[in-house]
Tab-separated table of C-alpha atoms in Angstrom:
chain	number	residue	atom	x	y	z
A	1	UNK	CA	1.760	-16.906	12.461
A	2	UNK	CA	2.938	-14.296	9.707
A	3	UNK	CA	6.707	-14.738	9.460
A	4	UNK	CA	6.992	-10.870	9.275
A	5	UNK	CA	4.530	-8.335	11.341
A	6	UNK	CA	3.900	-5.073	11.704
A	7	UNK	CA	1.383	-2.931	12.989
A	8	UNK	CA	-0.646	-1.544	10.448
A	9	UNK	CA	-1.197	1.515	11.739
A	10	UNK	CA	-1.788	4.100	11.231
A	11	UNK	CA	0.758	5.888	13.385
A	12	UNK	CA	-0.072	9.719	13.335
A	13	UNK	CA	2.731	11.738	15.292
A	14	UNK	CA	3.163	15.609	14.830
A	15	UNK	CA	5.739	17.546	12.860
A	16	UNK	CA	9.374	17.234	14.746
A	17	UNK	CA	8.741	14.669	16.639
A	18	UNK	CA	9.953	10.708	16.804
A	19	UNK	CA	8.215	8.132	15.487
A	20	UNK	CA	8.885	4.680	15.937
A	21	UNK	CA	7.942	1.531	13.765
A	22	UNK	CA	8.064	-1.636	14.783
A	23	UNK	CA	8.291	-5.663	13.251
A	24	UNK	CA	9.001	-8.893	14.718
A	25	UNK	CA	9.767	-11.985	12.445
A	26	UNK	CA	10.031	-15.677	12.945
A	27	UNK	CA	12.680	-16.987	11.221
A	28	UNK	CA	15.434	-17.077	13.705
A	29	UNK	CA	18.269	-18.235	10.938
A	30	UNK	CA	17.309	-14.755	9.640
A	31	UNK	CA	20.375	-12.182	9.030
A	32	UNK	CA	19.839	-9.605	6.824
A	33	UNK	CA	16.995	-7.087	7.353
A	34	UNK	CA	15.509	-3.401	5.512
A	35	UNK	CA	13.475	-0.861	5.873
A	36	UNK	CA	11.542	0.267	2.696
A	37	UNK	CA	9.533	3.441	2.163
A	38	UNK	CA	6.773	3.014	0.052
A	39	UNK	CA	4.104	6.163	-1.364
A	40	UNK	CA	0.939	5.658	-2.208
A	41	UNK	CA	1.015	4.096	-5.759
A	42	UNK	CA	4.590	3.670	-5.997
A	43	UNK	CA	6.947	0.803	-5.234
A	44	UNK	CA	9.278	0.314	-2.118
A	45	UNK	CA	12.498	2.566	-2.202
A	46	UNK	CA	14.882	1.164	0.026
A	47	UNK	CA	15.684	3.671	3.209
A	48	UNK	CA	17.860	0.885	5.818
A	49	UNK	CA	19.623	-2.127	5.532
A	50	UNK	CA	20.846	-3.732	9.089
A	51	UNK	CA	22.731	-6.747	9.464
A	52	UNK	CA	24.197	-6.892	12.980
A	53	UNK	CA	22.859	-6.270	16.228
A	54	UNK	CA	22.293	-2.902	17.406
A	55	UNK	CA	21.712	0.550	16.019
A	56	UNK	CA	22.183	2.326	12.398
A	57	UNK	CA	22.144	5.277	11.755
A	58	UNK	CA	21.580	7.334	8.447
A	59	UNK	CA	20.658	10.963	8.783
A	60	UNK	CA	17.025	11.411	10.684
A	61	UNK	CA	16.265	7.467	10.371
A	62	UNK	CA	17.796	4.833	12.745
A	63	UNK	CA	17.527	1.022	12.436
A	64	UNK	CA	17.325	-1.254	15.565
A	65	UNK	CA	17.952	-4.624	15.725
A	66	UNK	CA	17.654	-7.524	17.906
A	67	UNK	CA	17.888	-11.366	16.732
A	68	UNK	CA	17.718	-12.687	20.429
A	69	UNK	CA	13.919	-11.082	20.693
A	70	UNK	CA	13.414	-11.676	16.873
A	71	UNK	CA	12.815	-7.613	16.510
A	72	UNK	CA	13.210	-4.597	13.969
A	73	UNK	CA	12.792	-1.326	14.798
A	74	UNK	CA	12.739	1.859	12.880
A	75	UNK	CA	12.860	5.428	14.116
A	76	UNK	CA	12.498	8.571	12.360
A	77	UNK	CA	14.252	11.748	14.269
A	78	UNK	CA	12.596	15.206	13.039
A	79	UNK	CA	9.489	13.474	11.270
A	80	UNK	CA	8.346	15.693	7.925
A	81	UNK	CA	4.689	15.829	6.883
A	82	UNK	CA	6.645	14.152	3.637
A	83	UNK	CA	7.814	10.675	5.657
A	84	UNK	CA	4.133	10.032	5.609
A	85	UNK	CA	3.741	7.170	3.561
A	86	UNK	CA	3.642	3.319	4.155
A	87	UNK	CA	6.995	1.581	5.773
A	88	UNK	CA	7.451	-1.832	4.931
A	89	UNK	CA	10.269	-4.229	7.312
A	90	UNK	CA	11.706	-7.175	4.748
A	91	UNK	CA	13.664	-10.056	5.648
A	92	UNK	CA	15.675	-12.435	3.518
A	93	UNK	CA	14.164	-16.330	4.156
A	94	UNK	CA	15.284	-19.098	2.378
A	95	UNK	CA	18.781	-18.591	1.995
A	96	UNK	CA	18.941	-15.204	0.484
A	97	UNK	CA	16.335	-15.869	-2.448
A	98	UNK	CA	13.507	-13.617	-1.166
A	99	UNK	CA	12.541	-10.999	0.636
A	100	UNK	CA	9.587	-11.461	2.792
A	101	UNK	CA	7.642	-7.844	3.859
A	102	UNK	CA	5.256	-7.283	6.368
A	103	UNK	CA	1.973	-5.704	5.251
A	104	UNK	CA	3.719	-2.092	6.091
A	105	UNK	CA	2.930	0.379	8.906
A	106	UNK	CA	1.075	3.546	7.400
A	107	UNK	CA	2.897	6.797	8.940
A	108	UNK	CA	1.168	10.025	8.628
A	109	UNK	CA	2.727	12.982	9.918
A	110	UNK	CA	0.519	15.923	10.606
A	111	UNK	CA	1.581	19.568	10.697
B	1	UNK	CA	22.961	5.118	-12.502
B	2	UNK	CA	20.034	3.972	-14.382
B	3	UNK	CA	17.498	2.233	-12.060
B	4	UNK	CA	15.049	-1.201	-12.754
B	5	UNK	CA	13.091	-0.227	-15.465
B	6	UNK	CA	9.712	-1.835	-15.784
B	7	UNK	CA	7.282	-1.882	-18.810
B	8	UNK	CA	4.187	-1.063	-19.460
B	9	UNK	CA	3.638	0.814	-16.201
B	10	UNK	CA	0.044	0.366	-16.418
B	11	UNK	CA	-1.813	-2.795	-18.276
B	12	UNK	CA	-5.587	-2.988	-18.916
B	13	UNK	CA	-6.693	-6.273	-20.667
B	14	UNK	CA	-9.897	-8.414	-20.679
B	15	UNK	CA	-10.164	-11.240	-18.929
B	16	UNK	CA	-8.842	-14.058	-20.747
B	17	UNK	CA	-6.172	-12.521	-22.318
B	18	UNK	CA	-2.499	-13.517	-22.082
B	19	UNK	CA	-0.193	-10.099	-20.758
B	20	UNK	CA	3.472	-9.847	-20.837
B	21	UNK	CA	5.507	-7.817	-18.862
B	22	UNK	CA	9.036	-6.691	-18.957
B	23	UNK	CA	12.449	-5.796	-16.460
B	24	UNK	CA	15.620	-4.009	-17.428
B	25	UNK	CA	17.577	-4.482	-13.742
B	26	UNK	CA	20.214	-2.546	-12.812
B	27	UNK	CA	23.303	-3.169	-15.386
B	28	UNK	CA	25.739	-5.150	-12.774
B	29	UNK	CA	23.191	-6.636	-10.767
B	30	UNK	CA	23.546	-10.623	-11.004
B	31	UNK	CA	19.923	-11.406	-8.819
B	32	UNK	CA	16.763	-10.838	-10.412
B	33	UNK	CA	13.144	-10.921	-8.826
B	34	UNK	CA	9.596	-10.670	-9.182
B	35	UNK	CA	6.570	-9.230	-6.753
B	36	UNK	CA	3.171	-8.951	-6.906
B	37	UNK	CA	1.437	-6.862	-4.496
B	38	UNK	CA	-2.210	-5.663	-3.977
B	39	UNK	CA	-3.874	-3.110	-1.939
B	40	UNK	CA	-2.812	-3.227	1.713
B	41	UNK	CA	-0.212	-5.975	1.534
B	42	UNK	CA	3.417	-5.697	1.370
B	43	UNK	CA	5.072	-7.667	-1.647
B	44	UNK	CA	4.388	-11.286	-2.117
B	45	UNK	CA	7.557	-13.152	-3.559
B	46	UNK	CA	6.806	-14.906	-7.333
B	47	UNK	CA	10.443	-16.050	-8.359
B	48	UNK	CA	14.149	-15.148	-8.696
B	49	UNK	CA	16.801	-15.346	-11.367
B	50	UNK	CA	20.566	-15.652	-10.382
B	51	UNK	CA	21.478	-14.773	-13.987
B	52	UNK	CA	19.598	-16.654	-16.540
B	53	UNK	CA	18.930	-19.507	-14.251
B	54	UNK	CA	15.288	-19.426	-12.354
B	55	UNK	CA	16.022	-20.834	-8.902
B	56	UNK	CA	12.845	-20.606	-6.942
B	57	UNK	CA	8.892	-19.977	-8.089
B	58	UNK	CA	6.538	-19.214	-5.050
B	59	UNK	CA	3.560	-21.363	-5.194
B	60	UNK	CA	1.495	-18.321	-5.956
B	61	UNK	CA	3.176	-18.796	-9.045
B	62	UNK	CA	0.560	-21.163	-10.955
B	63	UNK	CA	1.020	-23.042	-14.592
B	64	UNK	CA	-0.751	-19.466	-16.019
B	65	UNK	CA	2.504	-17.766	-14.921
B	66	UNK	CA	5.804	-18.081	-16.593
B	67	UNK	CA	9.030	-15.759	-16.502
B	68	UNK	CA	12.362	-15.814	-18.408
B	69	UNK	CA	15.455	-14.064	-17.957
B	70	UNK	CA	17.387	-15.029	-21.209
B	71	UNK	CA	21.116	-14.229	-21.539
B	72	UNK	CA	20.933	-12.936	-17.815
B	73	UNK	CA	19.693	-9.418	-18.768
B	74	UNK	CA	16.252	-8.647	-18.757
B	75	UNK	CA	13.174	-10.822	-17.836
B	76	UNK	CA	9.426	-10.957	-19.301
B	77	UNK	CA	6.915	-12.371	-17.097
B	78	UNK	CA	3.711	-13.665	-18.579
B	79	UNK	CA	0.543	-14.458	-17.784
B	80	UNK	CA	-1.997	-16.505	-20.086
B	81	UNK	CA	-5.383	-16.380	-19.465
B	82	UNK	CA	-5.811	-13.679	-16.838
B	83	UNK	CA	-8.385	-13.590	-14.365
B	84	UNK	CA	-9.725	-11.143	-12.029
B	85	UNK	CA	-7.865	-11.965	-9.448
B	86	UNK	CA	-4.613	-11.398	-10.952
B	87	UNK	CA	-5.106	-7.560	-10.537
B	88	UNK	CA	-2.204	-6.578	-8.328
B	89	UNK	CA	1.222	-4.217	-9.124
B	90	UNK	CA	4.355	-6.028	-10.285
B	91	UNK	CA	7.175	-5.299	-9.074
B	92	UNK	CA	10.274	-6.247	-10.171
B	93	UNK	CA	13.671	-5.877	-8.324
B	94	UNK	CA	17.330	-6.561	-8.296
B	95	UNK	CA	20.259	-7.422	-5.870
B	96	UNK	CA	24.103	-7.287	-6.787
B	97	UNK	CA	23.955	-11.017	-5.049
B	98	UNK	CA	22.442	-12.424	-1.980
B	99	UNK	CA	21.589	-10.703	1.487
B	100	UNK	CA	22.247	-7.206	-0.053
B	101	UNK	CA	19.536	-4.770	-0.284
B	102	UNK	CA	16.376	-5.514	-3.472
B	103	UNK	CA	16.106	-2.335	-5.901
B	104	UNK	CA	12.645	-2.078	-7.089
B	105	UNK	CA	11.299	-0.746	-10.125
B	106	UNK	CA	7.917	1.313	-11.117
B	107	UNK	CA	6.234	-1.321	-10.982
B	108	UNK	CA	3.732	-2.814	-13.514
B	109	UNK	CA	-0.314	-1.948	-12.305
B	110	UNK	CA	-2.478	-4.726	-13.746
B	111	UNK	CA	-6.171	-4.175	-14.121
B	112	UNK	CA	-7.976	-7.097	-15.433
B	113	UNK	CA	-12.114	-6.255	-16.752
């Protein structure tokens, strides 16, 4: 079992609508989580950081979290043909000294 | 704000040859780490600095690998004798301390021939 998943996609929604990404993780001592955005041929840019329990909000995204079901979610309000791009979930194992990613969910956002 | 700075951004060596890369992290930042990734993955950990002192290596980090982060500033990582399977993108990226957010850099694309 991969201690972070994601569906790889890809997700295709249309312009102004919601699209929701999804991760699960193992590691149930696990308390800090993100969100990174990540073009094609660039490197992650950070988008969310959640820590506790519930929602987050920050402009058109929104993290979700749940550490009884072991679950991240992200959702993007208003989705832009320029969100399209890969969205990586990260969680800190081992006592804070890495970040472990999931192999991303591909967005792509049509007009 | 000056971000992580990475250099080269891209590296094209033979295989056999020893490549060195380097990481400017963000001025206060205390944590430093580096990635590799390759097509389709998300970013495999290699090690992590809390200032100058390396804490953990990844076991994808073999005796060909080697990193340094002398006076706590900026870190090289090297690898000697390259093979073909060390084509990837490192990453490099750095916290204020632990279980805040990574900043990432460019990156450093690797293409061994």
């Amino acid at each position: 079992q991969k201690e972070v998943e994601q569906n790889s996609g890809p997700l295709s929604v249309p312009e102004g609508a919601i699209a929701s990404l999804n991760c699960t993780y193992s590691d149930r001592g696990s308390q800090s989580f993100f969100w990174y955005r990540q073009y094609s041929g660039k490197s992650p840019e950070l988008i969310m950081s959640i820590y506790s329990n519930g929602d987050k909000e920050d402009g058109r995204f929104t993290a979700q979290l749940n550490k009884a079901s072991q679950y991240v979610s992200l959702l993007i309000r208003d989705s832009q043909p320029s969100d399209s791009a890969t969205y990586l979930c990260a969680v800190y194992s081992g006592g804070y000294n890495k970040l472990i990613f999931g192999a991303g969910t591909r967005l792509a956002v049509h007009p | 704000d000056t971000g992580v700075s990475q250099d080269p951004r891209h590296k094209i060596t033979k295989r056999g040859q020893n490549v060195t890369f380097r990481c400017d992290p963000i001025s206060e930042h205390n944590r430093l780490y580096w990635y590799r990734q390759t097509l389709g993955q998300g970013p495999e950990f290699l090690t992590y600095f809390q200032n100058e002192a390396q804490l953990e290596k990844s076991r994808l980090l073999s005796d060909r690998f080697s990193a340094e982060r002398p006076k706590g500033s900026f870190s090289t990582l090297e690898i000697q004798r390259t093979e073909q399977g060390d084509s990837a993108m490192y990453l490099c990226a750095s916290s204020i301390d632990g279980d805040q957010p990574q900043h990432f850099g460019d990156g450093t694309r690797l293409s061994i021939l």
